[in-house]
Amino acid sequence: GQQLNQSPQSMFIQEGEDVSMNCTSSSIFNTWLWYKQDPGEGPVLLIALYKAGELTSNGRLTAQFGITRKDSFLNISASIPSDVGIYFCAGQRGTGGFKTIFGAGTRLFVKA
Amino acid sequence: DVKVTQSSRYLVKRTGEKVFLECVQDMDHENMFWYRQDPGLGLRLIYFSYDVKMKEKGDIPEGYSVSREKKERFSLILESASTNQTSMYLCASEQAGNQPQHFGDGTRLSIL
């Protein structure tokens, strides 16, 4: 079936460093989504991307919808301890959530 | 803001019990979902519903059933709980038409 390859699986970084993670697929998506999940909580939507090439920021977070529609990346600048958590990408192929595919997640650890 | 509320954050049940997990959303969303989340396996779709009284199997429906009698409420039922159903369960809802899913805080279920 369809898969999203999200990398890296985990990252250990120092506070203040920039972070980059990405998702790739062999399939085309119409929408890319990025979520963050804090320990013991549900995922929270960070950024939604709807057009190929779109670059969107949310505070220190920046995400881009790849031109080929098969990939997306998320950057976090100047990381802080509360950035710790699991970051998920998700791709949507069309209308209806049953066409949403989630990546396996990138677990981020930030050392103060 | 979208609010997706799961009835319990933590639940402990015994093998063979019938278990009900409840989820309510307050944004009149058409689509609702149940996922389970296990370490290393990401989010796996159990069932989803795109309308009242409608349900569709996801990737891992075995051992589960669902009920959607009202638009705002989507229930997950473990007919006869087993230890391999110990997991984090996440409910999500979504406005139809290529919109992002919004998640509840999750229910951490332990089957003893």
XYZ file of N, CA and C in Angstrom:
672
model
N 0.811 -1.203 0.000
C 0.000 0.000 0.000
C 0.843 1.249 0.000
N 0.174 2.357 0.008
C 0.866 3.637 0.008
C 1.668 3.814 1.267
N 2.836 4.459 1.128
C 3.646 4.710 2.306
C 4.280 6.077 2.222
N 4.477 6.645 3.406
C 5.278 7.844 3.524
C 6.553 7.472 4.243
N 7.677 7.893 3.716
C 8.952 7.657 4.367
C 9.367 8.931 5.074
N 9.352 8.890 6.386
C 9.705 10.069 7.172
C 11.070 9.852 7.800
N 11.910 10.873 7.680
C 13.249 10.760 8.256
C 13.700 12.097 8.820
N 14.596 12.053 9.821
C 15.081 10.840 10.473
C 14.053 10.278 11.446
N 14.327 9.085 11.951
C 13.436 8.479 12.946
C 13.508 9.233 14.259
N 14.714 9.657 14.617
C 14.897 10.417 15.855
C 16.081 11.355 15.696
N 16.063 12.406 16.506
C 17.134 13.404 16.466
C 17.440 13.855 17.882
N 18.720 13.971 18.160
C 19.165 14.492 19.455
C 19.943 15.772 19.161
N 19.431 16.899 19.608
C 20.079 18.163 19.267
C 20.264 19.016 20.518
N 21.105 20.044 20.361
C 21.361 20.997 21.433
C 20.390 22.158 21.307
N 19.961 22.694 22.420
C 19.096 23.883 22.387
C 19.753 24.969 21.547
N 18.964 25.609 20.698
C 19.478 26.673 19.846
C 19.805 26.227 18.429
N 19.933 24.910 18.245
C 20.229 24.404 16.899
C 18.990 24.436 16.025
N 19.230 24.455 14.711
C 18.130 24.320 13.745
C 17.922 22.832 13.440
N 16.697 22.490 13.080
C 16.317 21.100 12.837
C 15.635 20.996 11.478
N 15.894 19.907 10.787
C 15.200 19.673 9.521
C 14.769 18.217 9.446
N 13.544 17.985 9.027
C 13.038 16.633 8.834
C 12.197 16.610 7.568
N 12.050 15.435 6.956
C 11.311 15.414 5.704
C 10.524 14.133 5.512
N 9.623 14.204 4.563
C 8.797 13.062 4.181
C 8.823 12.923 2.671
N 8.940 11.688 2.215
C 8.905 11.427 0.789
C 7.958 10.275 0.510
N 7.478 10.263 -0.725
C 6.558 9.207 -1.132
C 6.733 8.922 -2.611
N 6.324 7.752 -3.038
C 6.308 7.448 -4.471
C 5.010 7.937 -5.109
N 4.072 8.392 -4.284
C 2.772 8.845 -4.778
C 2.643 10.359 -4.659
N 1.756 10.903 -5.441
C 1.476 12.339 -5.423
C 0.391 12.630 -4.392
N 0.558 13.704 -3.660
C -0.451 14.143 -2.705
C -0.950 15.546 -3.053
N -2.190 15.816 -2.686
C -2.774 17.139 -2.890
C -2.533 18.067 -1.701
N -2.330 17.473 -0.545
C -2.145 18.242 0.684
C -1.063 17.566 1.517
N -0.222 18.400 2.136
C 0.730 17.889 3.121
C 0.445 18.570 4.453
N 0.505 17.769 5.513
C 0.236 18.260 6.853
C 1.396 17.888 7.764
N 1.664 18.763 8.722
C 2.655 18.461 9.756
C 1.995 18.612 11.126
N 2.188 17.579 11.967
C 1.634 17.553 13.310
C 2.771 17.404 14.319
N 2.499 17.867 15.552
C 3.400 17.590 16.663
C 2.615 16.906 17.773
N 3.224 15.881 18.366
C 2.609 15.176 19.475
C 3.503 15.292 20.697
N 3.001 15.958 21.727
C 3.720 16.016 23.002
C 3.512 14.703 23.742
N 4.433 14.348 24.626
C 4.294 13.090 25.375
C 2.951 12.997 26.088
N 2.239 11.889 25.877
C 0.965 11.665 26.537
C -0.207 12.437 25.981
N -0.015 13.138 24.867
C -1.089 13.941 24.271
C -1.392 13.455 22.860
N -2.455 14.008 22.264
C -2.743 13.710 20.876
C -1.994 14.638 19.946
N -1.843 14.282 18.663
C -1.151 15.155 17.709
C -1.911 16.455 17.496
N -1.157 17.526 17.359
C -1.727 18.852 17.117
C -1.223 19.354 15.766
N -2.119 19.886 14.965
C -1.743 20.372 13.641
C -0.843 21.603 13.757
N 0.300 21.570 13.053
C 1.230 22.700 13.036
C 1.061 23.531 11.769
N 1.137 22.848 10.634
C 1.121 23.534 9.348
C 0.391 22.664 8.337
N -0.416 23.297 7.480
C -1.078 22.625 6.363
C -0.626 23.275 5.064
N -0.298 22.464 4.068
C 0.203 22.943 2.774
C -0.712 22.421 1.681
N -1.165 23.302 0.787
C -2.185 22.924 -0.185
C -1.742 23.052 -1.636
N -0.588 23.690 -1.878
C -0.150 23.895 -3.266
C 1.298 23.495 -3.425
N 1.602 22.846 -4.549
C 2.984 22.484 -4.839
C 3.863 23.722 -4.827
N 5.009 23.619 -4.143
C 5.919 24.753 -4.036
C 5.627 25.683 -2.877
N 4.492 25.527 -2.246
C 4.090 26.424 -1.157
C 5.073 26.331 -0.004
N 5.444 27.496 0.523
C 6.327 27.596 1.685
C 5.560 28.366 2.749
N 5.363 27.736 3.903
C 4.543 28.347 4.953
C 5.277 28.332 6.274
N 5.160 29.433 7.023
C 5.801 29.528 8.335
C 4.767 29.660 9.436
N 5.139 29.146 10.596
C 4.324 29.264 11.803
C 5.307 29.481 12.952
N 5.610 30.751 13.223
C 6.620 31.045 14.241
C 7.985 30.580 13.783
N 8.618 29.729 14.592
C 9.950 29.232 14.240
C 9.891 28.031 13.290
N 8.697 27.633 12.894
C 8.531 26.478 12.017
C 8.304 26.934 10.582
N 8.945 26.231 9.658
C 8.736 26.482 8.240
C 8.573 25.147 7.547
N 7.573 25.046 6.674
C 7.350 23.805 5.944
C 7.153 24.119 4.478
N 7.541 23.177 3.635
C 7.361 23.366 2.197
C 6.738 22.137 1.566
N 5.893 22.387 0.593
C 5.242 21.366 -0.233
C 6.123 21.211 -1.469
N 6.699 20.031 -1.658
C 7.624 19.842 -2.764
C 6.988 20.044 -4.135
N 7.793 20.506 -5.066
C 7.320 20.782 -6.434
C 6.759 19.532 -7.110
N 7.362 18.401 -6.831
C 6.907 17.150 -7.447
C 5.628 16.617 -6.807
N 5.197 17.211 -5.703
C 4.034 16.791 -4.905
C 4.286 15.478 -4.164
N 5.530 15.004 -4.170
C 5.831 13.725 -3.552
C 6.644 13.883 -2.270
N 6.894 15.114 -1.848
C 7.692 15.288 -0.652
C 7.386 16.606 0.042
N 7.805 16.663 1.301
C 7.637 17.872 2.089
C 8.710 17.883 3.167
N 9.118 19.074 3.585
C 10.047 19.143 4.710
C 9.528 20.123 5.752
N 10.024 19.938 6.979
C 9.710 20.827 8.099
C 11.024 21.258 8.718
N 11.199 22.563 8.881
C 12.365 23.098 9.571
C 11.933 23.778 10.860
N 12.731 23.587 11.900
C 12.524 24.291 13.164
C 13.799 25.092 13.422
N 13.661 26.388 13.607
C 14.855 27.201 13.852
C 15.002 27.474 15.347
N 16.261 27.585 15.770
C 16.583 27.963 17.151
C 15.764 27.133 18.153
N 15.978 25.834 18.140
C 15.167 24.922 18.955
C 15.241 25.260 20.446
N 14.146 24.968 21.123
C 14.042 25.170 22.577
C 13.558 23.868 23.202
N 13.729 23.696 24.518
C 13.356 22.426 25.153
C 11.906 21.992 24.903
N 10.980 22.919 24.794
C 9.570 22.528 24.590
C 9.289 22.051 23.163
N 10.286 22.063 22.300
C 10.119 21.474 20.957
C 10.166 19.947 21.017
N 10.551 19.406 22.156
C 10.591 17.948 22.318
C 9.240 17.329 21.999
N 9.256 16.227 21.264
C 8.018 15.538 20.938
C 8.200 14.723 19.675
N 7.090 14.220 19.166
C 7.109 13.463 17.917
C 6.442 14.305 16.838
N 7.109 14.443 15.716
C 6.588 15.210 14.593
C 6.150 14.234 13.497
N 4.898 14.378 13.076
C 4.352 13.511 12.031
C 4.076 14.324 10.776
N 4.418 13.750 9.642
C 3.921 14.289 8.389
C 2.710 13.472 7.968
N 1.875 14.043 7.140
C 0.713 13.328 6.606
C 0.428 13.865 5.218
N 0.067 12.968 4.318
C -0.300 13.368 2.967
C -1.746 12.992 2.694
N -2.436 13.865 1.997
C -3.817 13.595 1.597
C -3.886 13.567 0.084
N -4.571 12.533 -0.421
C -4.638 12.414 -1.885
C -5.833 13.129 -2.472
N -6.912 13.206 -1.714
C -8.109 13.827 -2.267
C -9.060 14.143 -1.168
N -10.328 14.253 -1.473
C -11.296 14.546 -0.426
C -11.525 13.304 0.407
N -11.771 13.520 1.659
C -12.040 12.376 2.528
C -10.823 11.966 3.304
N -10.945 11.896 4.598
C -9.799 11.596 5.448
C -9.282 10.197 5.293
N -10.089 9.295 4.687
C -9.581 7.946 4.536
C -8.459 7.903 3.521
N -8.173 9.026 2.907
C -7.035 9.072 1.998
C -5.851 9.787 2.639
N -5.877 9.964 3.952
C -4.757 10.555 4.663
C -3.793 9.460 5.073
N -2.523 9.646 4.718
C -1.482 8.679 5.063
C -0.511 9.386 6.002
N -0.161 8.735 7.115
C 0.750 9.322 8.095
C 2.139 8.709 7.988
N 3.149 9.536 8.182
C 4.499 9.038 8.348
C 4.664 8.411 9.728
N 5.773 7.725 9.936
C 6.009 7.018 11.202
C 6.443 7.961 12.322
N 6.788 9.193 11.969
C 7.144 10.169 12.994
C 8.637 10.349 13.160
N 9.025 11.563 13.544
C 10.404 11.879 13.925
C 10.378 12.297 15.384
N 11.111 11.559 16.203
C 11.140 11.867 17.641
C 12.287 12.829 17.897
N 11.964 14.001 18.422
C 12.965 15.045 18.636
C 13.283 15.175 20.122
N 14.583 15.145 20.416
C 15.064 15.358 21.781
C 15.934 16.620 21.763
N 15.700 17.516 22.703
C 16.460 18.760 22.776
C 17.152 18.848 24.121
N 18.482 18.988 24.077
C 19.258 19.125 25.311
C 19.441 20.594 25.645
N 19.103 20.938 26.874
C 19.230 22.342 27.310
C 20.690 22.714 27.551
N -11.867 27.187 17.950
C -10.962 26.051 17.804
C -11.744 24.739 17.821
N -11.277 23.796 17.040
C -11.879 22.471 17.030
C -11.591 21.781 18.346
N -12.620 21.121 18.881
C -12.415 20.379 20.116
C -12.848 18.946 19.887
N -11.901 18.026 20.056
C -12.205 16.602 19.995
C -11.944 16.049 21.382
N -12.964 15.505 22.005
C -12.868 15.056 23.387
C -13.025 13.554 23.476
N -12.034 12.921 24.068
C -12.113 11.492 24.332
C -12.453 11.307 25.793
N -13.340 10.366 26.069
C -13.970 10.283 27.392
C -12.996 9.942 28.503
N -11.957 9.160 28.203
C -11.017 8.760 29.261
C -9.592 8.979 28.785
N -8.727 9.451 29.653
C -7.301 9.543 29.319
C -6.605 8.213 29.576
N -7.010 7.537 30.656
C -6.417 6.256 31.017
C -7.541 5.285 31.367
N -7.354 4.043 30.951
C -8.375 3.028 31.202
C -7.677 1.692 31.404
N -8.108 0.956 32.423
C -7.573 -0.379 32.673
C -8.738 -1.347 32.679
N -8.665 -2.366 31.851
C -9.735 -3.360 31.742
C -9.130 -4.766 31.779
N -10.014 -5.739 31.933
C -9.561 -7.129 31.996
C -9.836 -7.850 30.683
N -9.031 -8.866 30.433
C -9.209 -9.704 29.252
C -10.641 -10.234 29.199
N -11.244 -10.156 28.005
C -12.595 -10.655 27.810
C -13.687 -9.629 28.036
N -13.361 -8.507 28.664
C -14.369 -7.472 28.888
C -14.746 -6.790 27.581
N -15.945 -6.260 27.537
C -16.358 -5.410 26.421
C -16.011 -3.972 26.812
N -15.276 -3.286 25.939
C -14.752 -1.960 26.272
C -15.295 -0.939 25.281
N -15.724 0.195 25.814
C -16.245 1.282 24.983
C -15.328 2.493 25.125
N -14.854 3.020 24.004
C -14.113 4.281 23.997
C -14.965 5.300 23.251
N -15.189 6.440 23.912
C -16.086 7.445 23.339
C -15.309 8.657 22.844
N -15.819 9.242 21.779
C -15.197 10.432 21.205
C -16.291 11.384 20.745
N -16.139 12.650 21.108
C -17.120 13.670 20.724
C -16.383 14.858 20.122
N -16.918 15.373 19.009
C -16.346 16.591 18.404
C -17.430 17.658 18.310
N -16.991 18.913 18.424
C -17.953 20.014 18.537
C -17.991 20.913 17.304
N -17.442 20.431 16.173
C -17.353 21.309 14.995
C -18.200 20.836 13.828
N -19.139 19.925 14.086
C -20.046 19.481 13.024
C -19.296 18.839 11.857
N -18.187 18.172 12.148
C -17.406 17.526 11.105
C -18.103 16.272 10.595
N -17.978 16.045 9.300
C -18.593 14.849 8.712
C -17.798 13.589 9.032
N -16.468 13.695 8.948
C -15.621 12.500 9.014
C -15.019 12.332 10.401
N -15.034 11.097 10.886
C -14.399 10.784 12.170
C -13.626 9.484 12.051
N -12.586 9.351 12.891
C -11.618 8.262 12.738
C -11.213 7.716 14.106
N -10.840 6.451 14.127
C -10.169 5.855 15.270
C -8.858 5.236 14.805
N -7.775 5.606 15.529
C -6.447 5.063 15.276
C -5.941 4.411 16.559
N -4.994 3.485 16.400
C -4.196 3.089 17.531
C -2.736 3.416 17.210
N -2.011 3.740 18.282
C -0.624 4.165 18.132
C 0.244 3.289 19.016
N 1.188 2.617 18.401
C 2.107 1.743 19.126
C 3.535 2.118 18.763
N 4.453 1.982 19.726
C 5.853 2.363 19.462
C 6.401 1.671 18.221
N 6.998 2.460 17.344
C 7.604 1.908 16.138
C 6.637 1.621 15.001
N 5.337 1.713 15.265
C 4.348 1.388 14.226
C 3.562 2.612 13.766
N 3.749 3.748 14.384
C 3.044 4.952 13.961
C 1.555 4.873 14.224
N 0.784 5.603 13.448
C -0.674 5.631 13.567
C -1.276 4.630 12.600
N -2.100 3.750 13.113
C -2.764 2.770 12.258
C -4.269 2.966 12.364
N -4.905 3.067 11.213
C -6.341 3.362 11.143
C -7.152 2.105 11.416
N -8.050 2.191 12.392
C -8.889 1.053 12.755
C -10.209 1.100 11.966
N -10.940 2.178 12.135
C -12.219 2.402 11.458
C -12.373 3.897 11.213
N -13.189 4.232 10.239
C -13.583 5.618 10.067
C -15.043 5.687 9.654
N -15.574 6.898 9.727
C -16.982 7.110 9.396
C -17.100 8.447 8.682
N -17.846 8.479 7.590
C -18.017 9.736 6.862
C -19.444 10.261 6.963
N -20.250 9.603 7.788
C -21.609 10.098 7.983
C -22.239 9.297 9.116
N -23.323 9.824 9.641
C -24.050 9.106 10.680
C -24.456 7.717 10.159
N -24.264 6.732 11.014
C -24.597 5.331 10.740
C -23.748 4.713 9.626
N -22.771 5.445 9.119
C -21.883 4.882 8.108
C -20.541 4.564 8.754
N -19.925 3.472 8.337
C -18.617 3.100 8.857
C -17.855 2.344 7.778
N -16.547 2.506 7.833
C -15.687 1.806 6.890
C -14.507 1.223 7.647
N -14.070 0.051 7.263
C -12.897 -0.549 7.891
C -11.629 0.172 7.454
N -10.735 0.326 8.420
C -9.420 0.851 8.113
C -8.446 -0.285 7.866
N -7.218 -0.104 8.331
C -6.177 -1.095 8.075
C -6.186 -2.260 9.055
N -6.680 -2.033 10.284
C -6.619 -3.081 11.317
C -7.940 -3.169 12.079
N -9.036 -3.537 11.436
C -10.334 -3.538 12.099
C -10.616 -4.761 12.974
N -9.791 -5.804 12.851
C -10.108 -7.060 13.541
C -10.121 -6.863 15.053
N -11.198 -7.355 15.675
C -11.329 -7.249 17.126
C -12.005 -5.976 17.592
N -12.372 -5.125 16.635
C -12.997 -3.836 16.955
C -14.305 -3.679 16.187
N -15.182 -2.866 16.719
C -16.335 -2.386 15.971
C -16.541 -0.922 16.359
N -17.420 -0.236 15.619
C -17.659 1.179 15.892
C -19.152 1.464 15.795
N -19.509 2.624 16.325
C -20.896 3.057 16.270
C -20.919 4.563 16.072
N -21.769 5.004 15.136
C -21.947 6.450 14.955
C -23.438 6.726 14.786
N -24.088 6.898 15.924
C -25.530 7.167 15.953
C -25.830 8.649 15.797
N -24.889 9.488 16.218
C -25.045 10.936 16.070
C -23.793 11.490 15.418
N -23.947 12.599 14.730
C -22.846 13.156 13.938
C -21.635 13.479 14.810
N -21.881 13.957 16.028
C -20.778 14.432 16.840
C -20.075 13.322 17.626
N -20.602 12.128 17.624
C -20.088 11.075 18.502
C -19.707 9.826 17.716
N -18.495 9.321 17.991
C -17.997 8.127 17.307
C -17.398 7.223 18.378
N -17.955 6.055 18.541
C -17.544 5.148 19.605
C -16.756 3.976 19.031
N -15.712 3.606 19.732
C -14.928 2.407 19.391
C -15.235 1.339 20.420
N -15.497 0.128 19.946
C -15.884 -0.967 20.840
C -14.912 -2.125 20.673
N -14.376 -2.579 21.780
C -13.587 -3.802 21.806
C -14.530 -4.888 22.303
N -14.936 -5.777 21.425
C -15.981 -6.748 21.755
C -15.568 -7.683 22.886
N -14.321 -8.136 22.858
C -13.795 -9.011 23.910
C -12.310 -8.693 24.026
N -11.994 -7.802 24.953
C -10.647 -7.236 25.016
C -9.578 -8.311 25.195
N -8.466 -8.105 24.512
C -7.321 -9.002 24.657
C -6.085 -8.173 24.953
N -5.067 -8.828 25.510
C -3.869 -8.093 25.938
C -3.175 -7.397 24.773
N -3.285 -7.941 23.563
C -2.623 -7.286 22.420
C -3.363 -6.029 21.953
N -4.451 -5.687 22.627
C -5.133 -4.428 22.343
C -4.729 -3.321 23.316
N -3.782 -3.623 24.174
C -3.190 -2.577 25.017
C -2.470 -1.586 24.106
N -2.865 -0.327 24.162
C -2.320 0.644 23.222
C -2.823 2.046 23.569
N -2.314 3.024 22.819
C -2.855 4.383 22.855
C -3.855 4.505 21.711
N -5.080 4.934 22.038
C -6.127 5.073 21.021
C -6.410 6.553 20.793
N -6.391 6.938 19.523
C -6.597 8.338 19.159
C -7.825 8.467 18.263
N -8.669 9.426 18.618
C -9.826 9.760 17.805
C -9.515 11.043 17.045
N -10.023 11.171 15.834
C -9.833 12.396 15.062
C -11.119 12.723 14.303
N -11.283 13.996 14.002
C -12.412 14.392 13.157
C -11.918 15.355 12.095
N -12.736 15.514 11.059
C -12.298 16.275 9.892
C -13.509 16.764 9.117
N -13.419 18.017 8.689
C -14.419 18.535 7.771
C -14.172 17.913 6.415
N -15.197 17.442 5.736
C -15.025 16.828 4.429
C -14.447 17.852 3.452
N -13.681 17.380 2.463
C -13.157 18.286 1.456
C -11.715 18.659 1.648
N -10.836 17.658 1.854
C -9.400 17.906 1.884
C -8.966 18.787 3.041
N -9.607 18.656 4.163
C -9.245 19.428 5.350
C -8.435 18.568 6.317
N -7.620 19.205 7.172
C -6.804 18.423 8.108
C -7.637 17.729 9.177
N -7.124 16.629 9.668
C -7.747 15.955 10.801
C -7.314 16.640 12.098
N -8.232 16.649 13.061
C -7.949 17.185 14.391
C -8.129 16.053 15.393
N -7.156 15.935 16.281
C -7.112 14.789 17.178
C -7.549 15.125 18.597
N -8.068 14.106 19.278
C -8.270 14.193 20.708
C -6.960 13.925 21.434
N -7.002 13.962 22.774
C -5.799 13.774 23.583
C -5.396 12.317 23.740
N -6.251 11.405 23.285
C -5.886 9.997 23.342
C -6.381 9.311 24.597
N -6.593 8.008 24.482
C -6.916 7.156 25.629
C -5.858 6.067 25.696
N -5.166 6.026 26.821
C -4.171 4.966 27.002
C -4.874 3.791 27.682
N -5.074 2.731 26.921
C -5.828 1.561 27.373
C -4.890 0.421 27.710
N -5.069 -0.121 28.899
C -4.305 -1.301 29.316
C -5.270 -2.450 29.550
N -4.979 -3.592 28.924
C -5.794 -4.787 29.111
C -4.967 -5.802 29.911
N -5.468 -6.155 31.077
C -4.696 -7.049 31.958
C -5.191 -8.492 31.857
